[in-house]
Amino acid sequence: MCGIVGAVAQRDVAEILVEGLKRLEYRGYDSAGVAIIGNDQKLQRARRLGKVQELADALKTDPLLGGTGIAHTRWATHGAPSEINAHPHVSSDNIAVVHNGIIENHQMLREKLQALGYIFTSETDTEVIAHLVHHELKTADTLLAAVQTTVKQLEGAYGTVVMDSNDNSRIVVARSGSPLVIGYGLGENFIASDMMALLPVTRKFAFLEEGDVAEVTRYEVNVFAANGEAVIREAKEHDVSQESGDKGEYRHYMLKETYEQPTAIRNTLEGRLVGGKLDNNAFGENADDIFKEIEHVQIIACGTSYHSGMVARYWLEAIAGVSCNIEIASEFRYRKSHVPKNALIVTISQSGETADTLAALRLAKDLGYRASLTICNVKGSSLVRESDLAFMTKAGVEIGVASTKAFTTQLVGLLMMTLAIGKHHGMTEKEQQDIAQSLMMLPNKLDEVLALADSIEELAEDFADKHHALFLGRGDQYPIAMEGALKLKEISYIHAEAYAAGELKHGPLALIDAEMPVIVVAPQNDLIEKLKSNVEEVRARGGLMYVFADTDAKFDSDETMTVINVPHCDDIIAPIVYTLPLQLLSYYVAIIKGTDVDQPRNLAKSVTVE
Ligand code: G6P
């Protein structure tokens, strides 16, 4: 998704801005650009289609010098990916704008501005902001005032940064639905859409709130709320490691992050499971009062996070004694739903900024849910700030667009949530202890599973010429099959579907032949015999199967079935354990296919637009 970096400094900032863009590359983009106010008060701009490196190379040949600048990585929404559509957009040679999000009333504004004589050079919605600010500046005293008047006319979600080459002492930023963070330096200040971008220059950050407009100079940051009143957005030091962005010895971030899962889970458990028991404060001080009262859980999420929520539904209803629904955020937010009595809304998100999930949370608040809890990996993100309770997964920064460690740490958080709710709804001490015990054993179990990597890599070769794949699972492994299918399509571009194995006979059996590999997740549980019957249904139709099976489940490889033995684990943690082989499979298939594993085409890490 789009990335923004900006700076007001004494030193030349082009390199800082481009480094910031590189640090946001993981979010996904198709073009990049930078604009700098030169010492002669002239606006200089460079834009390139493709990688940030292309822009960096262009700047090596033709450097842009100056201390005030803005930069952007674009993920096309209005107008195809092209240099012309890349940001920054400019009006009348002095106003430059970068923008994340979507301006919904851009067509009407475009026509109005064209009638005023403005000539548009791009197909983007963003360009209207540049011309509108220019137009407003004709009557406003300051750039700040012009931006304040401009944003009142914009509909939609945006984060935007504006500068005027006639005054290189300031940039003006506005937030409405798309995150922006201010980075405080010494005699210089920065802005970005994600603090990751600014880690090389500062650790001190303040987050803008919805509706804020801020004027940033080298020495001051003045923030104004939507009603125009001056407000303070507290700046805090953040302890994010600058090194978390490195790939280390691994070829891809996705592989590194897959291997980091045992550590990420240890970190997520630390301080929350104490002496084999869930700590009372694991979900915050007020959590117990809320968990006691609730009778229903509504989970909302998107993408991979949606799959972790699906597993949680199995856990909550089977163990915690509360009913649970789960829904995709973009569906929930646009339908009329019934709010059950004493219901807790749970959002799940690695980024904490997914536009649909955030909108669903805001809607749920209006609908009258008892309370909200978010399971999230980014401190200070919008979902964390706007929820009553927050459980931070400690996955560390996840760069690969295909989520790995964020997903498994979400599952750990959700299993702890099941414990925290269940203890007020009839779970026995012994049941709680058994789950806590299984969780404690999980990191070591995952180390054992990662040792299967070589055999999974060999298996991947069978997929080199395949165009489709089917994933099967039953019970709480059905969402894991869905997550496996999502991983394969995201990074290898092989069309993959997941089915609850019991549904095979209602349609997908028609697809089975030797060209359709069938991947089965088969832990040793009380559904194993049912699953074996489903496996036979596939075998009888000449299907080729790849079964990830518990060593105790007694599956044997033969000419139609390749079995990868997964070390035995407790039933409750099996969804987490069986996720890893599927992540590795999709990774190695993508390597064979030669795709861009960390930044798959058309996808973004953090989807801050609808
Ligand atoms: C994007 C990412 C996915 C992620 C989804 C939801 O599509 O590519 O990896 O699962 O957004 O994101 P969230 O940050 O809310 O978990």
XYZ file of C-alpha atoms and ligand atoms in Angstrom:
626
model
C 0.000 0.000 0.000
C 1.169 3.597 -0.508
C 3.967 4.952 1.644
C 4.757 8.537 2.634
C 7.971 10.085 3.949
C 8.685 13.791 4.450
C 11.319 15.967 6.090
C 12.114 19.540 7.066
C 15.823 19.807 7.843
C 18.931 21.862 7.283
C 20.792 18.994 5.625
C 19.904 17.554 2.199
C 17.087 15.098 2.712
C 16.638 13.248 -0.607
C 18.697 10.261 0.583
C 16.830 10.086 3.898
C 13.521 10.135 2.059
C 14.551 7.430 -0.382
C 15.913 5.265 2.460
C 12.543 5.766 4.176
C 10.738 4.627 1.023
C 12.952 1.540 0.871
C 11.964 0.716 4.414
C 8.315 0.881 3.330
C 8.843 -1.282 0.233
C 7.424 -4.286 2.041
C 4.005 -2.656 2.049
C 3.748 -3.105 -1.721
C 3.847 -0.410 -4.436
C 4.234 0.087 -8.168
C 6.053 3.433 -8.520
C 7.973 5.924 -6.417
C 8.745 9.617 -6.414
C 10.302 12.472 -4.504
C 10.030 16.269 -4.570
C 12.507 18.609 -2.908
C 12.425 22.388 -2.524
C 15.772 23.544 -3.883
C 17.785 26.313 -2.295
C 16.631 28.546 -5.165
C 13.011 27.974 -3.985
C 12.300 25.863 -7.068
C 10.471 22.580 -6.863
C 12.519 19.644 -8.122
C 10.860 16.297 -8.743
C 11.878 12.771 -9.768
C 9.471 9.876 -10.315
C 9.977 6.329 -11.547
C 7.756 3.398 -12.377
C 8.956 0.221 -10.620
C 11.306 -0.210 -7.680
C 12.528 2.491 -5.309
C 16.029 1.522 -6.446
C 15.223 2.953 -9.900
C 14.434 6.246 -8.220
C 17.608 6.018 -6.111
C 19.677 5.393 -9.277
C 18.054 8.376 -10.996
C 18.957 10.573 -8.017
C 22.569 9.423 -8.165
C 22.804 10.746 -11.703
C 20.754 13.887 -11.034
C 20.818 14.661 -7.304
C 18.050 16.813 -5.795
C 19.488 19.128 -3.173
C 17.518 20.759 -0.385
C 16.347 20.233 3.171
C 12.567 20.183 2.677
C 10.982 17.359 0.765
C 8.313 14.716 0.423
C 8.427 11.240 -1.086
C 5.971 8.485 -1.885
C 5.538 4.912 -3.002
C 2.280 4.454 -4.900
C -0.063 1.472 -5.074
C -2.394 2.299 -7.934
C -6.055 2.926 -7.191
C -7.102 5.730 -9.580
C -5.084 5.566 -12.778
C -2.717 2.829 -13.951
C 0.805 2.447 -12.524
C 2.899 4.919 -14.575
C 5.427 7.712 -14.099
C 2.758 10.317 -14.889
C 0.498 8.978 -12.143
C 3.312 8.583 -9.583
C 3.393 11.086 -6.699
C 4.327 13.792 -5.784
C 1.752 15.697 -7.813
C 2.349 19.349 -8.502
C 0.217 22.420 -9.083
C 1.515 25.554 -10.836
C 5.169 24.668 -10.168
C 5.020 25.497 -6.471
C 2.606 23.151 -4.646
C 3.638 19.494 -4.256
C 1.487 16.805 -2.704
C 1.748 13.149 -1.730
C -1.300 11.219 -0.637
C -2.349 7.800 0.662
C -5.951 6.661 0.451
C -8.791 7.576 -1.853
C -10.570 10.883 -2.471
C -14.078 9.718 -3.242
C -15.400 13.024 -4.610
C -12.375 13.604 -6.860
C -14.414 13.657 -10.081
C -16.600 16.530 -8.896
C -13.541 18.427 -7.607
C -11.664 17.790 -10.842
C -14.486 19.310 -12.895
C -14.701 22.310 -10.564
C -10.943 22.900 -10.782
C -10.896 22.438 -14.550
C -13.598 25.087 -14.795
C -11.248 27.360 -12.830
C -8.565 26.742 -15.457
C -6.436 24.064 -13.788
C -4.917 21.556 -16.199
C -4.604 17.988 -14.982
C -1.607 15.930 -16.022
C -2.466 12.623 -14.332
C -5.447 10.275 -13.916
C -5.110 10.264 -10.130
C -7.516 11.471 -7.471
C -4.490 12.982 -5.675
C -3.913 15.710 -8.224
C -7.114 17.444 -7.124
C -5.507 18.060 -3.712
C -2.547 19.854 -5.286
C -4.726 22.160 -7.388
C -7.218 22.721 -4.588
C -4.465 23.783 -2.167
C -3.063 26.079 -4.849
C -6.503 27.577 -5.398
C -7.169 28.033 -1.669
C -3.754 29.620 -1.157
C -4.872 32.520 -3.334
C -7.119 33.657 -0.475
C -5.595 31.960 2.600
C -2.848 33.622 4.618
C -0.824 30.484 5.179
C -0.267 27.027 3.693
C -1.753 25.607 6.900
C -4.972 27.577 6.405
C -5.140 26.567 2.729
C -4.782 22.875 3.667
C -7.386 23.212 6.426
C -9.873 24.635 3.932
C -8.933 22.029 1.355
C -9.459 18.997 3.589
C -12.938 20.202 4.471
C -13.828 19.672 0.810
C -12.381 16.157 0.579
C -14.475 13.037 1.050
C -12.878 9.654 1.624
C -9.892 8.346 3.521
C -6.524 10.006 3.200
C -3.206 10.881 4.677
C -1.611 13.736 2.777
C 1.459 15.950 2.911
C 1.745 19.297 1.153
C 4.567 21.765 0.608
C 4.911 25.094 -1.143
C 8.229 25.907 -2.792
C 7.775 29.593 -1.932
C 8.340 28.646 1.721
C 10.806 25.862 2.432
C 10.474 26.234 6.202
C 7.432 23.969 6.560
C 5.343 21.092 5.352
C 1.693 20.578 6.226
C 0.178 17.162 6.844
C -3.419 16.008 7.263
C -4.831 12.711 8.441
C -8.295 11.328 7.860
C -8.450 7.546 7.781
C -4.883 6.861 6.705
C -2.153 6.793 9.363
C 0.575 9.423 9.693
C 3.303 9.674 12.284
C 5.561 12.619 13.123
C 9.203 11.864 13.864
C 11.039 14.338 16.080
C 14.718 15.061 15.410
C 17.152 17.685 16.663
C 16.603 20.816 14.612
C 14.803 18.704 12.040
C 11.468 16.929 11.920
C 9.974 14.193 9.780
C 6.692 12.631 8.861
C 5.819 9.184 7.542
C 2.933 6.810 7.063
C 4.743 4.195 9.195
C 7.426 4.773 11.821
C 9.539 2.005 10.232
C 10.453 4.550 7.543
C 12.042 6.911 10.044
C 13.995 4.536 12.288
C 17.368 5.583 10.852
C 16.716 9.220 11.881
C 14.653 9.128 15.080
C 12.903 6.982 17.681
C 10.674 9.752 18.987
C 7.223 9.679 17.473
C 3.767 11.207 17.831
C 0.756 9.765 16.022
C -1.736 12.088 14.390
C -5.384 11.444 15.211
C -8.333 11.379 12.840
C -9.021 14.828 11.415
C -5.694 16.338 12.533
C -3.853 18.848 10.401
C -0.276 19.635 11.446
C 2.314 22.168 10.430
C 5.832 20.777 10.708
C 8.898 23.022 10.741
C 12.490 22.273 11.752
C 11.838 23.321 15.340
C 8.110 22.984 15.874
C 5.172 20.729 15.253
C 1.772 22.403 15.661
C -1.214 20.113 15.506
C -4.833 21.210 15.012
C -7.898 19.026 15.437
C -10.643 18.915 12.809
C -12.451 21.824 14.552
C -9.333 23.994 14.186
C -8.342 23.937 17.856
C -4.675 23.465 18.718
C -4.101 20.047 20.302
C -1.143 18.165 21.760
C -0.261 14.760 20.353
C 2.222 13.420 22.837
C 5.603 12.384 21.419
C 7.086 9.217 22.896
C 10.341 7.292 22.489
C 9.743 3.914 20.844
C 11.967 0.914 21.354
C 11.704 -0.525 17.829
C 15.026 -1.997 16.766
C 16.425 -0.445 13.626
C 17.916 -3.827 12.770
C 14.537 -5.500 12.613
C 14.489 -4.561 8.938
C 17.436 -6.820 7.976
C 17.160 -10.141 6.149
C 20.218 -11.544 7.927
C 21.414 -14.877 6.551
C 18.081 -15.606 4.857
C 17.347 -15.252 1.162
C 13.928 -13.717 1.804
C 12.146 -11.972 4.650
C 9.390 -14.557 4.439
C 11.836 -17.385 5.152
C 13.469 -15.424 7.980
C 10.074 -14.694 9.494
C 9.001 -18.327 9.160
C 12.082 -19.360 11.142
C 11.504 -16.615 13.706
C 8.202 -18.154 14.786
C 9.456 -20.113 17.808
C 11.079 -16.919 19.163
C 8.111 -14.719 18.277
C 5.840 -17.100 20.164
C 8.188 -17.265 23.179
C 8.101 -13.449 23.243
C 4.316 -13.423 22.965
C 3.968 -15.875 25.844
C 6.544 -14.169 28.055
C 5.031 -12.437 31.051
C 1.569 -13.642 30.079
C 1.878 -17.281 31.091
C 3.471 -17.210 34.501
C 4.062 -20.388 36.521
C 1.886 -22.374 34.116
C -1.043 -19.944 34.535
C -2.432 -17.094 32.507
C -1.479 -13.805 34.133
C -4.521 -11.814 35.264
C -3.252 -8.715 33.466
C -2.490 -10.431 30.166
C -5.381 -8.550 28.510
C -5.215 -5.387 30.609
C -6.528 -4.351 33.992
C -10.239 -4.153 33.126
C -10.302 -7.277 31.037
C -11.579 -9.638 33.729
C -14.653 -7.498 34.407
C -15.482 -7.525 30.700
C -14.732 -11.220 30.155
C -16.978 -12.152 33.085
C -19.962 -10.371 31.567
C -19.740 -11.320 27.928
C -21.858 -14.084 26.460
C -20.845 -13.777 22.835
C -17.756 -12.929 20.783
C -17.906 -11.332 17.333
C -14.583 -11.559 15.495
C -13.772 -9.232 12.594
C -10.683 -9.390 10.401
C -9.317 -9.558 6.843
C -6.979 -11.886 4.963
C -4.682 -14.062 7.016
C -5.973 -12.488 10.226
C -9.446 -13.694 9.273
C -8.120 -17.248 9.216
C -6.716 -16.953 12.746
C -10.141 -15.707 13.831
C -11.756 -18.762 12.256
C -9.573 -21.035 14.385
C -10.504 -18.987 17.459
C -14.181 -19.686 16.821
C -13.506 -23.419 17.145
C -11.599 -22.793 20.380
C -14.051 -20.369 21.958
C -17.128 -22.485 21.385
C -15.447 -25.806 22.257
C -13.500 -24.651 25.300
C -14.554 -21.248 26.596
C -18.305 -21.779 26.660
C -19.275 -18.644 24.724
C -20.812 -18.439 21.280
C -18.741 -16.863 18.537
C -19.259 -15.475 15.058
C -16.568 -14.412 12.666
C -16.948 -12.169 9.661
C -14.775 -10.552 7.013
C -14.537 -6.858 7.902
C -15.544 -5.560 4.476
C -18.771 -7.587 4.720
C -19.559 -6.761 8.337
C -19.245 -3.030 7.809
C -21.797 -2.907 5.004
C -24.620 -5.038 6.301
C -27.158 -4.649 9.032
C -26.235 -7.085 11.766
C -27.843 -8.147 14.998
C -25.855 -7.457 18.172
C -26.269 -10.326 20.636
C -26.555 -9.449 24.303
C -23.263 -8.783 26.119
C -21.137 -9.223 23.048
C -17.417 -8.547 22.776
C -16.095 -7.367 19.422
C -12.629 -8.737 18.653
C -10.599 -7.340 15.765
C -7.474 -9.136 14.596
C -4.830 -7.375 12.550
C -1.076 -7.550 12.122
C -0.878 -3.900 11.027
C -3.623 -2.362 13.128
C -4.413 -0.071 10.189
C -6.514 -2.174 7.800
C -9.193 0.249 6.613
C -12.060 -2.246 6.557
C -11.261 -3.666 10.000
C -10.978 -0.200 11.472
C -14.284 0.856 9.913
C -15.913 -2.321 11.273
C -14.635 -1.545 14.787
C -16.023 1.988 14.597
C -19.349 0.656 13.388
C -19.443 -1.927 16.192
C -18.957 0.844 18.738
C -21.995 2.629 17.341
C -23.996 -0.587 17.332
C -23.572 -1.025 21.070
C -21.192 -3.896 21.683
C -20.257 -4.351 25.342
C -16.541 -3.776 24.663
C -13.814 -4.134 22.032
C -10.558 -6.046 22.061
C -7.892 -6.032 19.371
C -5.221 -8.660 18.792
C -2.556 -6.640 17.028
C 1.153 -6.538 16.257
C 1.730 -2.779 16.001
C 1.838 -0.652 19.131
C 0.159 2.703 18.815
C -1.716 1.668 15.653
C -5.268 2.878 15.052
C -6.934 -0.374 16.137
C -4.930 -0.415 19.363
C -5.750 3.197 20.124
C -9.426 2.844 19.377
C -10.114 -0.464 21.174
C -11.012 -0.843 24.855
C -8.549 -3.715 25.280
C -5.455 -4.573 23.278
C -3.378 -7.721 23.257
C -0.056 -7.075 21.543
C 1.408 -10.016 19.696
C 5.174 -9.833 19.948
C 5.970 -11.021 16.449
C 8.390 -8.153 15.797
C 8.321 -6.321 12.500
C 6.988 -8.499 9.687
C 8.230 -7.430 6.268
C 7.140 -10.240 3.913
C 3.740 -9.382 2.446
C 2.628 -12.982 3.063
C 2.012 -13.073 6.793
C 3.747 -15.849 8.754
C 4.861 -15.037 12.309
C 2.123 -12.424 12.698
C -0.426 -15.179 12.006
C 0.937 -17.757 14.434
C 1.374 -15.199 17.214
C -2.225 -14.102 16.620
C -3.254 -17.712 17.162
C -1.278 -17.771 20.404
C -3.002 -14.552 21.522
C -6.394 -15.974 20.589
C -5.761 -19.192 22.503
C -4.811 -17.117 25.548
C -7.980 -15.085 25.021
C -9.918 -18.364 25.017
C -8.332 -19.159 28.381
C -9.004 -15.690 29.769
C -12.674 -15.840 28.775
C -13.120 -19.542 29.559
C -12.012 -19.247 33.158
C -15.123 -17.140 33.811
C -17.403 -19.522 31.953
C -16.852 -22.886 33.530
C -13.393 -23.995 32.415
C -11.802 -26.083 35.124
C -8.362 -25.318 36.611
C -7.078 -28.534 35.058
C -8.328 -27.583 31.582
C -6.653 -24.188 31.924
C -3.397 -25.741 33.072
C -3.367 -28.274 30.221
C -3.742 -25.535 27.610
C -1.102 -23.370 29.302
C 1.206 -26.404 29.321
C 0.622 -27.057 25.594
C 1.363 -23.404 24.833
C 4.618 -23.548 26.786
C 5.711 -26.546 24.715
C 4.774 -24.904 21.425
C 8.048 -23.084 20.553
C 10.118 -26.273 20.860
C 7.553 -28.172 18.846
C 7.834 -25.574 16.086
C 11.613 -25.993 16.051
C 11.015 -29.695 15.345
C 8.617 -28.846 12.520
C 11.093 -26.413 10.934
C 13.532 -29.322 10.684
C 11.204 -30.742 7.982
C 12.220 -27.913 5.616
C 14.499 -30.046 3.403
C 11.866 -32.676 2.704
C 9.264 -29.990 2.027
C 11.673 -28.292 -0.382
C 11.968 -31.585 -2.328
C 8.218 -31.960 -2.409
C 7.835 -28.460 -3.863
C 9.363 -29.623 -7.156
C 6.196 -31.589 -7.905
C 4.308 -28.271 -8.049
C 6.562 -26.603 -10.632
C 4.201 -27.255 -13.558
C 0.898 -27.164 -11.661
C -1.730 -24.458 -12.114
C -4.172 -25.458 -9.395
C -4.100 -27.028 -5.940
C -6.679 -28.114 -3.399
C -6.150 -27.963 0.372
C -8.216 -30.103 2.733
C -8.684 -30.058 6.501
C -11.389 -30.769 9.034
C -12.396 -28.974 12.239
C -9.897 -26.360 13.391
C -7.592 -27.496 10.574
C -10.045 -26.234 7.942
C -8.959 -22.605 8.480
C -5.351 -23.827 8.387
C -6.044 -25.405 4.985
C -7.512 -22.012 3.935
C -4.401 -20.234 5.146
C -2.215 -22.765 3.279
C -4.164 -22.116 0.071
C -3.928 -18.341 0.569
C -0.137 -18.542 1.065
C 0.288 -20.610 -2.107
C -1.772 -18.251 -4.265
C -0.252 -15.099 -2.763
C 3.358 -15.954 -3.454
C 3.465 -18.623 -6.178
C 0.403 -17.414 -8.143
C -0.894 -20.996 -8.312
C -4.659 -21.035 -8.039
C -5.446 -22.763 -4.753
C -8.683 -23.484 -2.930
C -9.353 -24.919 0.499
C -12.277 -27.113 1.418
C -13.561 -28.594 4.602
C -12.784 -32.222 3.723
C -16.390 -33.261 4.361
C -17.512 -30.900 1.563
C -15.435 -32.672 -1.101
C -18.324 -34.716 -2.389
C -20.463 -31.606 -2.839
C -18.495 -30.269 -5.771
C -14.702 -30.228 -5.659
C -14.411 -33.996 -6.297
C -15.296 -33.133 -9.901
C -11.944 -31.355 -10.182
C -9.802 -34.260 -9.055
C -7.288 -35.667 -11.538
C -3.518 -36.103 -11.684
C -3.081 -32.389 -12.509
C -4.713 -31.241 -9.280
C -2.431 -31.816 -6.282
C -4.404 -32.250 -3.065
C -2.723 -31.140 0.154
C -4.138 -32.590 3.350
C -3.478 -31.541 6.962
C -3.941 -34.545 9.195
C -3.128 -34.236 12.878
C -4.035 -37.133 15.180
C -7.427 -36.091 16.536
C -10.943 -37.441 16.795
C -11.681 -36.553 13.162
C -8.794 -38.571 11.736
C -10.883 -41.545 10.610
C -13.337 -39.218 8.849
C -10.407 -37.530 7.137
C -9.012 -40.893 6.032
C -12.326 -41.608 4.284
C -12.008 -38.278 2.456
C -8.475 -39.221 1.427
C -9.851 -42.459 -0.034
C -12.453 -40.461 -1.994
C -9.597 -38.539 -3.635
C -7.508 -41.665 -4.219
C -10.441 -43.436 -5.938
C -10.617 -40.544 -8.479
C -6.924 -40.751 -9.367
C -5.893 -37.701 -7.313
C -2.319 -37.035 -6.194
C -2.055 -36.293 -2.488
C 0.457 -34.659 -0.197
C -0.442 -35.406 3.393
C 1.050 -33.610 6.393
C 0.237 -36.215 9.001
C 0.896 -36.874 12.659
C 3.416 -39.667 13.083
C 0.734 -41.552 15.058
C -1.959 -41.144 12.393
C -0.535 -44.027 10.347
C -0.527 -42.672 6.815
C 1.938 -44.389 4.452
C 3.409 -42.985 1.276
C 2.573 -44.870 -1.932
C 2.391 -44.030 -5.652
C -0.559 -41.658 -5.195
C 0.261 -40.222 -1.792
C 3.351 -38.526 -0.362
C 3.301 -38.377 3.432
C 5.336 -35.871 5.419
C 5.383 -36.936 9.042
C 4.790 -34.049 11.446
C 5.927 -34.598 15.047
C 3.052 -35.460 17.365
C 1.601 -32.499 19.275
C -1.286 -31.752 21.612
C -4.556 -31.348 19.779
C -5.133 -27.783 20.959
C -1.931 -26.366 19.419
C -2.151 -28.447 16.218
C -3.539 -25.523 14.130
C -0.372 -23.554 14.921
C 1.960 -26.525 14.379
C 0.447 -27.480 10.987
C 0.647 -23.912 9.695
C 4.442 -24.049 9.388
C 4.769 -26.905 6.862
C 2.236 -25.144 4.636
C 4.176 -21.868 4.867
C 7.363 -23.700 3.886
C 5.626 -25.486 1.024
C 4.340 -22.258 -0.511
C 7.751 -20.620 -0.001
C 9.665 -23.365 -1.816
C 7.078 -23.577 -4.607
C 7.414 -19.811 -5.106
C 11.203 -20.186 -5.285
C 10.814 -22.758 -8.055
C 8.325 -20.514 -9.846
C 10.757 -17.593 -9.533
C 8.172 -15.142 -8.196
C 8.862 -12.119 -5.994
C 8.340 -13.873 -2.644
C 8.481 -10.852 -0.348
C 6.577 -8.457 -2.581
C 4.135 -10.486 -4.648
C 2.520 -8.684 -7.568
C -0.578 -6.560 -6.908
C -0.503 -7.121 -3.122
C 0.231 -4.823 -0.211
C 1.269 -5.522 3.354
C -0.968 -2.988 4.952
C -4.237 -2.169 3.196
C -5.226 1.281 4.367
C -7.822 1.844 1.641
C -11.125 0.107 1.102
C -3.148 -7.597 3.475
C -1.905 -8.402 3.755
C -2.277 -9.722 4.422
C -3.107 -9.437 5.669
C -4.326 -8.578 5.360
C -4.999 -8.096 6.624
O -3.904 -8.229 2.495
O -1.195 -8.683 2.560
O -1.095 -10.419 4.781
O -3.513 -10.656 6.209
O -3.931 -7.408 4.650
O -4.107 -7.259 7.273
P -4.052 -6.999 8.832
O -2.917 -6.032 9.009
O -5.365 -6.401 9.215
O -3.793 -8.298 9.505
